[in-house]
CSV table of N, CA, C and O in Angstrom, one decimal:
chain,number,residue,atom,x,y,z
P,1,MET,N,0.8,-1.2,0.0
P,1,MET,CA,0.0,0.0,0.0
P,1,MET,C,0.9,1.2,0.0
P,1,MET,O,1.9,1.3,0.8
P,2,HIS,N,0.5,2.2,-0.9
P,2,HIS,CA,1.3,3.4,-0.9
P,2,HIS,C,1.2,4.2,0.4
P,2,HIS,O,0.1,4.2,1.0
P,3,PRO,N,2.3,4.8,0.9
P,3,PRO,CA,2.3,5.4,2.1
P,3,PRO,C,1.3,6.6,2.2
P,3,PRO,O,0.9,7.0,3.3
P,4,LEU,N,0.9,7.2,1.1
P,4,LEU,CA,0.0,8.3,1.1
P,4,LEU,C,-1.5,7.9,0.8
P,4,LEU,O,-2.3,8.8,0.7
P,5,LEU,N,-1.7,6.6,0.6
P,5,LEU,CA,-3.1,6.2,0.3
P,5,LEU,C,-4.1,6.6,1.3
P,5,LEU,O,-5.2,7.2,1.0
P,6,LEU,N,-3.8,6.4,2.6
P,6,LEU,CA,-4.7,6.8,3.6
P,6,LEU,C,-4.9,8.3,3.6
P,6,LEU,O,-6.1,8.8,3.8
P,7,SER,N,-3.9,9.1,3.4
P,7,SER,CA,-4.0,10.6,3.3
P,7,SER,C,-5.0,10.9,2.1
P,7,SER,O,-5.8,11.8,2.3
P,8,ALA,N,-4.9,10.2,1.0
P,8,ALA,CA,-5.8,10.5,-0.1
P,8,ALA,C,-7.2,10.2,0.2
P,8,ALA,O,-8.1,10.9,0.0
P,9,LEU,N,-7.4,9.0,0.9
P,9,LEU,CA,-8.7,8.6,1.3
P,9,LEU,C,-9.3,9.7,2.3
P,9,LEU,O,-10.5,10.0,2.2
P,10,ILE,N,-8.5,10.1,3.2
P,10,ILE,CA,-8.9,11.1,4.2
P,10,ILE,C,-9.4,12.4,3.5
P,10,ILE,O,-10.4,13.0,3.8
P,11,GLN,N,-8.6,12.8,2.5
P,11,GLN,CA,-9.0,14.0,1.7
P,11,GLN,C,-10.3,13.8,1.0
P,11,GLN,O,-11.2,14.7,0.9
P,12,ILE,N,-10.5,12.7,0.4
P,12,ILE,CA,-11.7,12.4,-0.4
P,12,ILE,C,-12.9,12.3,0.5
P,12,ILE,O,-14.0,12.8,0.3
P,13,GLU,N,-12.7,11.6,1.6
P,13,GLU,CA,-13.8,11.3,2.5
P,13,GLU,C,-14.3,12.5,3.4
P,13,GLU,O,-15.5,12.6,3.6
P,14,SER,N,-13.4,13.3,3.9
P,14,SER,CA,-13.8,14.3,4.8
P,14,SER,C,-13.0,15.6,4.8
P,14,SER,O,-13.2,16.5,5.6
P,15,HIS,N,-12.1,15.7,3.8
P,15,HIS,CA,-11.2,16.9,3.7
P,15,HIS,C,-10.4,17.0,5.0
P,15,HIS,O,-10.1,18.1,5.4
P,16,GLY,N,-10.1,15.9,5.7
P,16,GLY,CA,-9.3,15.9,6.9
P,16,GLY,C,-10.1,16.2,8.2
P,16,GLY,O,-9.4,16.4,9.3
P,17,ASN,N,-11.4,16.2,8.2
P,17,ASN,CA,-12.2,16.5,9.4
P,17,ASN,C,-12.4,15.3,10.2
P,17,ASN,O,-13.2,14.4,9.9
P,18,ASP,N,-11.7,15.2,11.4
P,18,ASP,CA,-11.8,14.1,12.3
P,18,ASP,C,-13.2,14.0,12.9
P,18,ASP,O,-13.5,12.9,13.4
P,19,GLN,N,-13.9,15.0,12.9
P,19,GLN,CA,-15.2,15.0,13.6
P,19,GLN,C,-16.4,14.9,12.5
P,19,GLN,O,-17.6,15.0,12.9
P,20,ALA,N,-16.0,14.6,11.3
P,20,ALA,CA,-17.0,14.5,10.2
P,20,ALA,C,-18.0,13.3,10.5
P,20,ALA,O,-17.7,12.3,11.1
P,21,LYS,N,-19.3,13.6,10.2
P,21,LYS,CA,-20.4,12.6,10.3
P,21,LYS,C,-21.1,12.5,9.0
P,21,LYS,O,-21.5,13.4,8.4
P,22,GLY,N,-21.2,11.2,8.6
P,22,GLY,CA,-21.9,10.9,7.3
P,22,GLY,C,-23.4,10.6,7.5
P,22,GLY,O,-23.9,10.4,8.6
P,23,ARG,N,-24.1,10.6,6.4
P,23,ARG,CA,-25.5,10.4,6.4
P,23,ARG,C,-25.9,9.0,6.9
P,23,ARG,O,-27.1,8.7,7.3
P,24,HIS,N,-25.0,8.0,6.7
P,24,HIS,CA,-25.3,6.6,7.0
P,24,HIS,C,-24.5,6.1,8.2
P,24,HIS,O,-24.2,4.9,8.3
P,25,GLY,N,-24.2,7.0,9.1
P,25,GLY,CA,-23.5,6.6,10.3
P,25,GLY,C,-22.0,6.6,10.3
P,25,GLY,O,-21.3,6.2,11.2
P,26,GLU,N,-21.4,7.0,9.2
P,26,GLU,CA,-20.0,7.1,9.0
P,26,GLU,C,-19.4,8.2,9.9
P,26,GLU,O,-20.1,9.2,10.1
P,27,LEU,N,-18.3,7.9,10.5
P,27,LEU,CA,-17.7,8.9,11.4
P,27,LEU,C,-16.2,9.1,11.1
P,27,LEU,O,-15.5,8.2,10.6
P,28,GLY,N,-15.7,10.3,11.4
P,28,GLY,CA,-14.3,10.5,11.4
P,28,GLY,C,-13.7,10.9,10.0
P,28,GLY,O,-14.4,11.0,9.0
P,29,ALA,N,-12.4,11.2,10.0
P,29,ALA,CA,-11.7,11.6,8.8
P,29,ALA,C,-11.8,10.6,7.7
P,29,ALA,O,-11.9,10.9,6.5
P,30,LEU,N,-11.9,9.3,8.0
P,30,LEU,CA,-12.0,8.2,7.0
P,30,LEU,C,-13.4,7.8,6.8
P,30,LEU,O,-13.7,6.8,6.0
P,31,GLN,N,-14.4,8.4,7.5
P,31,GLN,CA,-15.8,8.0,7.3
P,31,GLN,C,-16.1,6.5,7.5
P,31,GLN,O,-16.6,5.9,6.6
P,32,ILE,N,-15.7,6.0,8.7
P,32,ILE,CA,-15.8,4.6,9.0
P,32,ILE,C,-17.2,4.3,9.5
P,32,ILE,O,-17.7,4.9,10.4
P,33,LYS,N,-17.8,3.2,8.9
P,33,LYS,CA,-19.1,2.7,9.3
P,33,LYS,C,-18.9,1.8,10.5
P,33,LYS,O,-17.9,1.1,10.7
P,34,PRO,N,-20.0,1.6,11.3
P,34,PRO,CA,-20.0,0.7,12.4
P,34,PRO,C,-19.6,-0.7,12.0
P,34,PRO,O,-18.9,-1.4,12.7
P,35,VAL,N,-20.1,-1.2,10.9
P,35,VAL,CA,-19.9,-2.6,10.5
P,35,VAL,C,-18.4,-2.8,10.2
P,35,VAL,O,-17.9,-3.9,10.5
P,36,MET,N,-17.7,-1.8,9.8
P,36,MET,CA,-16.2,-1.9,9.6
P,36,MET,C,-15.5,-2.1,10.9
P,36,MET,O,-14.6,-2.9,11.0
P,37,VAL,N,-15.9,-1.3,11.9
P,37,VAL,CA,-15.3,-1.4,13.2
P,37,VAL,C,-15.5,-2.9,13.8
P,37,VAL,O,-14.6,-3.5,14.3
P,38,ARG,N,-16.8,-3.3,13.6
P,38,ARG,CA,-17.1,-4.7,14.1
P,38,ARG,C,-16.2,-5.7,13.4
P,38,ARG,O,-15.7,-6.7,14.0
P,39,ASP,N,-16.1,-5.6,12.1
P,39,ASP,CA,-15.3,-6.5,11.3
P,39,ASP,C,-13.8,-6.5,11.7
P,39,ASP,O,-13.2,-7.5,11.9
P,40,VAL,N,-13.3,-5.3,11.9
P,40,VAL,CA,-11.9,-5.2,12.3
P,40,VAL,C,-11.7,-5.8,13.7
P,40,VAL,O,-10.7,-6.5,14.0
P,41,ASN,N,-12.7,-5.5,14.6
P,41,ASN,CA,-12.6,-6.1,16.0
P,41,ASN,C,-12.6,-7.7,15.9
P,41,ASN,O,-11.8,-8.3,16.6
P,42,ARG,N,-13.4,-8.2,15.0
P,42,ARG,CA,-13.4,-9.7,14.8
P,42,ARG,C,-12.1,-10.2,14.3
P,42,ARG,O,-11.5,-11.1,14.8
P,43,ILE,N,-11.6,-9.5,13.2
P,43,ILE,CA,-10.3,-9.9,12.6
P,43,ILE,C,-9.1,-9.8,13.5
P,43,ILE,O,-8.3,-10.7,13.6
P,44,MET,N,-9.1,-8.7,14.2
P,44,MET,CA,-7.9,-8.4,15.0
P,44,MET,C,-8.0,-8.7,16.5
P,44,MET,O,-7.0,-8.6,17.2
P,45,GLY,N,-9.2,-9.1,16.9
P,45,GLY,CA,-9.4,-9.4,18.4
P,45,GLY,C,-9.4,-8.2,19.2
P,45,GLY,O,-9.0,-8.2,20.4
P,46,THR,N,-9.7,-7.0,18.6
P,46,THR,CA,-9.7,-5.8,19.4
P,46,THR,C,-11.2,-5.5,19.9
P,46,THR,O,-12.1,-6.2,19.6
P,47,HIS,N,-11.3,-4.4,20.6
P,47,HIS,CA,-12.6,-4.0,21.2
P,47,HIS,C,-12.9,-2.5,21.0
P,47,HIS,O,-13.3,-1.9,21.9
P,48,TYR,N,-12.7,-2.0,19.8
P,48,TYR,CA,-12.9,-0.6,19.5
P,48,TYR,C,-14.4,-0.4,19.5
P,48,TYR,O,-15.2,-1.2,19.0
P,49,ALA,N,-14.8,0.8,19.9
P,49,ALA,CA,-16.2,1.3,19.8
P,49,ALA,C,-16.2,2.2,18.5
P,49,ALA,O,-15.2,2.9,18.2
P,50,HIS,N,-17.3,2.2,17.9
P,50,HIS,CA,-17.4,3.0,16.7
P,50,HIS,C,-17.1,4.5,17.0
P,50,HIS,O,-16.5,5.2,16.2
P,51,ALA,N,-17.5,5.0,18.1
P,51,ALA,CA,-17.3,6.4,18.4
P,51,ALA,C,-15.8,6.8,18.5
P,51,ALA,O,-15.4,7.9,18.4
P,52,GLN,N,-14.9,5.8,18.7
P,52,GLN,CA,-13.5,6.0,18.8
P,52,GLN,C,-12.9,6.4,17.5
P,52,GLN,O,-11.7,6.9,17.4
P,53,VAL,N,-13.5,6.2,16.3
P,53,VAL,CA,-12.9,6.5,15.0
P,53,VAL,C,-12.7,7.9,14.8
P,53,VAL,O,-12.1,8.3,13.8
P,54,THR,N,-13.2,8.8,15.6
P,54,THR,CA,-13.0,10.2,15.5
P,54,THR,C,-11.5,10.5,15.9
P,54,THR,O,-11.0,11.6,15.7
P,55,ASN,N,-10.9,9.6,16.6
P,55,ASN,CA,-9.5,9.7,16.9
P,55,ASN,C,-8.7,9.2,15.7
P,55,ASN,O,-8.8,8.0,15.3
P,56,ARG,N,-7.8,10.0,15.2
P,56,ARG,CA,-7.1,9.7,13.9
P,56,ARG,C,-6.3,8.4,14.0
P,56,ARG,O,-6.2,7.6,13.1
P,57,ALA,N,-5.6,8.2,15.2
P,57,ALA,CA,-4.8,7.0,15.4
P,57,ALA,C,-5.7,5.8,15.3
P,57,ALA,O,-5.3,4.8,14.7
P,58,VAL,N,-6.8,5.8,16.0
P,58,VAL,CA,-7.7,4.6,15.9
P,58,VAL,C,-8.2,4.4,14.5
P,58,VAL,O,-8.3,3.3,14.0
P,59,ALA,N,-8.7,5.5,13.9
P,59,ALA,CA,-9.2,5.4,12.5
P,59,ALA,C,-8.1,4.8,11.6
P,59,ALA,O,-8.4,3.9,10.7
P,60,THR,N,-6.9,5.2,11.7
P,60,THR,CA,-5.8,4.7,10.9
P,60,THR,C,-5.5,3.3,11.1
P,60,THR,O,-5.3,2.5,10.2
P,61,PHE,N,-5.5,2.9,12.4
P,61,PHE,CA,-5.4,1.5,12.7
P,61,PHE,C,-6.4,0.6,12.1
P,61,PHE,O,-6.2,-0.4,11.5
P,62,ILE,N,-7.7,1.0,12.2
P,62,ILE,CA,-8.8,0.3,11.6
P,62,ILE,C,-8.7,0.2,10.1
P,62,ILE,O,-8.8,-0.8,9.5
P,63,ALA,N,-8.3,1.3,9.5
P,63,ALA,CA,-8.2,1.3,8.0
P,63,ALA,C,-7.0,0.4,7.6
P,63,ALA,O,-7.2,-0.4,6.6
P,64,ASN,N,-5.9,0.5,8.2
P,64,ASN,CA,-4.8,-0.4,7.9
P,64,ASN,C,-5.1,-1.9,8.1
P,64,ASN,O,-4.8,-2.7,7.2
P,65,ALA,N,-5.8,-2.2,9.2
P,65,ALA,CA,-6.2,-3.6,9.4
P,65,ALA,C,-7.2,-4.1,8.4
P,65,ALA,O,-7.0,-5.2,7.9
P,66,TYR,N,-8.2,-3.3,8.1
P,66,TYR,CA,-9.2,-3.6,7.1
P,66,TYR,C,-8.6,-3.8,5.7
P,66,TYR,O,-8.8,-4.9,5.1
P,67,LEU,N,-7.8,-2.9,5.3
P,67,LEU,CA,-7.2,-3.0,3.9
P,67,LEU,C,-6.2,-4.1,3.8
P,67,LEU,O,-6.1,-4.7,2.8
P,68,SER,N,-5.4,-4.3,4.9
P,68,SER,CA,-4.5,-5.4,4.9
P,68,SER,C,-5.1,-6.7,4.8
P,68,SER,O,-4.7,-7.7,4.2
P,69,HIS,N,-6.2,-6.9,5.5
P,69,HIS,CA,-7.0,-8.1,5.6
P,69,HIS,C,-7.6,-8.4,4.2
P,69,HIS,O,-7.5,-9.5,3.7
P,70,TYR,N,-8.3,-7.5,3.7
P,70,TYR,CA,-9.1,-7.7,2.5
P,70,TYR,C,-8.4,-7.4,1.2
P,70,TYR,O,-8.8,-7.7,0.1
P,71,GLY,N,-7.2,-6.7,1.3
P,71,GLY,CA,-6.6,-6.2,0.1
P,71,GLY,C,-5.2,-6.7,-0.2
P,71,GLY,O,-4.4,-6.0,-0.8
P,72,LYS,N,-4.9,-7.9,0.3
P,72,LYS,CA,-3.6,-8.4,0.1
P,72,LYS,C,-3.3,-8.5,-1.4
P,72,LYS,O,-4.1,-9.0,-2.2
P,73,HIS,N,-2.1,-8.0,-1.8
P,73,HIS,CA,-1.6,-8.1,-3.1
P,73,HIS,C,-2.5,-7.3,-4.2
P,73,HIS,O,-2.5,-7.7,-5.3
P,74,LEU,N,-3.2,-6.3,-3.7
P,74,LEU,CA,-4.0,-5.6,-4.6
P,74,LEU,C,-3.4,-4.2,-4.9
P,74,LEU,O,-2.7,-3.7,-4.1
P,75,SER,N,-3.8,-3.6,-6.0
P,75,SER,CA,-3.3,-2.2,-6.3
P,75,SER,C,-4.0,-1.2,-5.4
P,75,SER,O,-5.0,-1.5,-4.7
P,76,ASP,N,-3.4,0.0,-5.3
P,76,ASP,CA,-3.9,1.0,-4.5
P,76,ASP,C,-5.3,1.4,-5.0
P,76,ASP,O,-6.2,1.7,-4.2
P,77,GLU,N,-5.6,1.4,-6.3
P,77,GLU,CA,-6.9,1.7,-6.8
P,77,GLU,C,-7.9,0.7,-6.3
P,77,GLU,O,-9.0,1.0,-5.9
P,78,SER,N,-7.5,-0.6,-6.3
P,78,SER,CA,-8.4,-1.7,-5.8
P,78,SER,C,-8.7,-1.5,-4.3
P,78,SER,O,-9.8,-1.7,-3.8
P,79,LEU,N,-7.6,-1.1,-3.6
P,79,LEU,CA,-7.8,-0.9,-2.1
P,79,LEU,C,-8.8,0.3,-1.9
P,79,LEU,O,-9.6,0.2,-1.0
P,80,ALA,N,-8.7,1.3,-2.7
P,80,ALA,CA,-9.6,2.4,-2.6
P,80,ALA,C,-11.1,2.0,-2.9
P,80,ALA,O,-12.0,2.4,-2.2
P,81,ARG,N,-11.2,1.1,-3.9
P,81,ARG,CA,-12.5,0.6,-4.2
P,81,ARG,C,-13.1,-0.2,-3.0
P,81,ARG,O,-14.3,-0.1,-2.7
P,82,ILE,N,-12.2,-1.0,-2.4
P,82,ILE,CA,-12.7,-1.8,-1.3
P,82,ILE,C,-13.1,-0.9,-0.1
P,82,ILE,O,-14.0,-1.1,0.6
P,83,TRP,N,-12.3,0.2,0.1
P,83,TRP,CA,-12.6,1.1,1.1
P,83,TRP,C,-14.0,1.7,1.0
P,83,TRP,O,-14.8,1.8,1.9
P,84,GLN,N,-14.3,2.0,-0.3
P,84,GLN,CA,-15.6,2.7,-0.5
P,84,GLN,C,-16.8,1.7,-0.5
P,84,GLN,O,-17.8,2.0,0.1
P,85,GLY,N,-16.6,0.5,-0.9
P,85,GLY,CA,-17.7,-0.4,-1.1
P,85,GLY,C,-17.6,-1.8,-0.5
P,85,GLY,O,-18.4,-2.7,-0.8
P,86,GLY,N,-16.6,-2.0,0.3
P,86,GLY,CA,-16.4,-3.3,0.9
P,86,GLY,C,-15.6,-4.3,0.1
P,86,GLY,O,-15.2,-4.0,-1.0
P,87,PRO,N,-15.4,-5.5,0.6
P,87,PRO,CA,-14.5,-6.4,0.0
P,87,PRO,C,-14.9,-6.9,-1.4
P,87,PRO,O,-14.0,-7.2,-2.2
P,88,LYS,N,-16.1,-6.8,-1.7
P,88,LYS,CA,-16.6,-7.2,-3.1
P,88,LYS,C,-16.7,-6.1,-4.1
P,88,LYS,O,-17.0,-6.3,-5.2
P,89,ALA,N,-16.3,-4.9,-3.6
P,89,ALA,CA,-16.4,-3.7,-4.5
P,89,ALA,C,-15.6,-3.8,-5.8
P,89,ALA,O,-15.9,-3.2,-6.8
P,90,ILE,N,-14.4,-4.5,-5.7
P,90,ILE,CA,-13.6,-4.5,-6.9
P,90,ILE,C,-14.2,-5.3,-8.0
P,90,ILE,O,-13.8,-5.2,-9.1
P,91,HIS,N,-15.3,-6.0,-7.7
P,91,HIS,CA,-16.0,-6.7,-8.8
P,91,HIS,C,-17.2,-5.9,-9.3
P,91,HIS,O,-18.0,-6.4,-10.2
P,92,ARG,N,-17.4,-4.7,-8.7
P,92,ARG,CA,-18.6,-3.9,-9.2
P,92,ARG,C,-18.1,-2.7,-9.9
P,92,ARG,O,-17.2,-1.9,-9.4
P,93,SER,N,-18.6,-2.5,-11.1
P,93,SER,CA,-18.2,-1.3,-11.9
P,93,SER,C,-18.5,0.0,-11.2
P,93,SER,O,-17.9,1.0,-11.5
P,94,SER,N,-19.5,0.0,-10.3
P,94,SER,CA,-19.9,1.2,-9.6
P,94,SER,C,-18.8,1.8,-8.8
P,94,SER,O,-18.9,3.0,-8.4
P,95,SER,N,-17.8,1.0,-8.4
P,95,SER,CA,-16.7,1.6,-7.6
P,95,SER,C,-15.6,2.1,-8.4
P,95,SER,O,-14.6,2.7,-7.8
P,96,ARG,N,-15.6,2.0,-9.7
P,96,ARG,CA,-14.4,2.4,-10.5
P,96,ARG,C,-14.2,3.9,-10.4
P,96,ARG,O,-13.0,4.4,-10.3
P,97,ALA,N,-15.2,4.7,-10.5
P,97,ALA,CA,-15.1,6.2,-10.4
P,97,ALA,C,-14.4,6.6,-9.1
P,97,ALA,O,-13.6,7.5,-9.1
P,98,TYR,N,-14.8,6.0,-8.0
P,98,TYR,CA,-14.3,6.3,-6.7
P,98,TYR,C,-12.8,6.0,-6.7
P,98,TYR,O,-11.9,6.8,-6.3
P,99,GLY,N,-12.4,4.8,-7.2
P,99,GLY,CA,-11.0,4.4,-7.3
P,99,GLY,C,-10.2,5.4,-8.1
P,99,GLY,O,-9.1,5.7,-7.7
P,100,ARG,N,-10.7,5.8,-9.2
P,100,ARG,CA,-10.0,6.8,-10.0
P,100,ARG,C,-9.8,8.1,-9.3
P,100,ARG,O,-8.8,8.7,-9.4
P,101,ARG,N,-10.9,8.5,-8.6
P,101,ARG,CA,-10.8,9.8,-7.9
P,101,ARG,C,-9.7,9.8,-6.8
P,101,ARG,O,-9.0,10.7,-6.6
P,102,VAL,N,-9.7,8.6,-6.1
P,102,VAL,CA,-8.7,8.5,-5.0
P,102,VAL,C,-7.3,8.5,-5.7
P,102,VAL,O,-6.3,9.1,-5.1
P,103,MET,N,-7.1,7.8,-6.8
P,103,MET,CA,-5.8,7.8,-7.4
P,103,MET,C,-5.4,9.2,-7.9
P,103,MET,O,-4.2,9.5,-7.8
P,104,GLN,N,-6.3,10.0,-8.4
P,104,GLN,CA,-6.0,11.3,-8.8
P,104,GLN,C,-5.5,12.2,-7.6
P,104,GLN,O,-4.6,12.9,-7.6
P,105,LYS,N,-6.2,12.0,-6.4
P,105,LYS,CA,-5.8,12.7,-5.2
P,105,LYS,C,-4.5,12.2,-4.7
P,105,LYS,O,-3.6,13.0,-4.3
P,106,LEU,N,-4.2,10.9,-4.8
P,106,LEU,CA,-2.9,10.3,-4.4
P,106,LEU,C,-1.8,10.9,-5.3
P,106,LEU,O,-0.8,11.3,-4.8
P,107,SER,N,-2.1,11.1,-6.6
P,107,SER,CA,-1.1,11.6,-7.5
P,107,SER,C,-0.8,13.1,-7.1
P,107,SER,O,0.4,13.5,-7.0
P,108,SER,N,-1.8,13.9,-6.8
P,108,SER,CA,-1.6,15.3,-6.4
P,108,SER,C,-0.8,15.4,-5.1
P,108,SER,O,0.0,16.3,-4.9
P,109,LEU,N,-1.1,14.5,-4.1
P,109,LEU,CA,-0.4,14.5,-2.9
P,109,LEU,C,1.1,14.1,-3.1
P,109,LEU,O,2.0,14.7,-2.4
P,110,GLU,N,1.4,13.2,-4.0
P,110,GLU,CA,2.7,12.9,-4.3
P,110,GLU,C,3.5,14.1,-4.9
P,110,GLU,O,4.6,14.4,-4.5
P,111,ILE,N,2.8,14.8,-5.8
P,111,ILE,CA,3.4,16.0,-6.4
P,111,ILE,C,3.7,17.0,-5.4
P,111,ILE,O,4.8,17.6,-5.3
P,112,ASN,N,2.7,17.3,-4.5
P,112,ASN,CA,2.9,18.2,-3.4
P,112,ASN,C,4.0,17.9,-2.5
P,112,ASN,O,4.8,18.7,-2.1
P,113,GLN,N,4.1,16.6,-2.2
P,113,GLN,CA,5.2,16.1,-1.3
P,113,GLN,C,6.6,16.3,-2.0
P,113,GLN,O,7.5,16.7,-1.3
P,114,THR,N,6.7,16.0,-3.2
P,114,THR,CA,7.9,16.1,-4.0
P,114,THR,C,8.3,17.6,-4.1
P,114,THR,O,9.5,18.0,-3.9
P,115,THR,N,7.3,18.5,-4.3
P,115,THR,CA,7.6,19.9,-4.4
P,115,THR,C,8.0,20.5,-3.1
P,115,THR,O,8.9,21.3,-3.0
P,116,ALA,N,7.4,20.0,-2.0
P,116,ALA,CA,7.8,20.5,-0.7
P,116,ALA,C,9.2,20.1,-0.3
P,116,ALA,O,9.9,20.8,0.5
P,117,LYS,N,9.7,19.0,-0.8
P,117,LYS,CA,11.1,18.5,-0.5
P,117,LYS,C,12.1,19.3,-1.2
P,117,LYS,O,13.3,19.3,-0.8
P,118,LYS,N,11.8,20.0,-2.2
P,118,LYS,CA,12.8,20.8,-3.0
P,118,LYS,C,13.1,22.1,-2.4
P,118,LYS,O,12.6,22.7,-1.6
């Protein structure tokens, strides 16, 4: 996974707002749904509450655990599609636009990072 992928997802999902709330129960900078927290708790043997995802460190842990579990050996675009629509999203054409959008954001973050280092 590209080191800036989560940053790109954060920008797409909430523009970096750790207190963001979505229409369908999503919370935090990564707009994490309760079902994802339950899934990661099952996979990792953790006990996070959904309300904790407004903490960036908790949200990042959950995102990394989720994408590592369901996205082994997949491209960053496929990981983005899984993030948006769950493990089966890479088989649905409806997730392609989201994957492309995240990749465009990732590219712009890479350019900004390279420019800042000069």
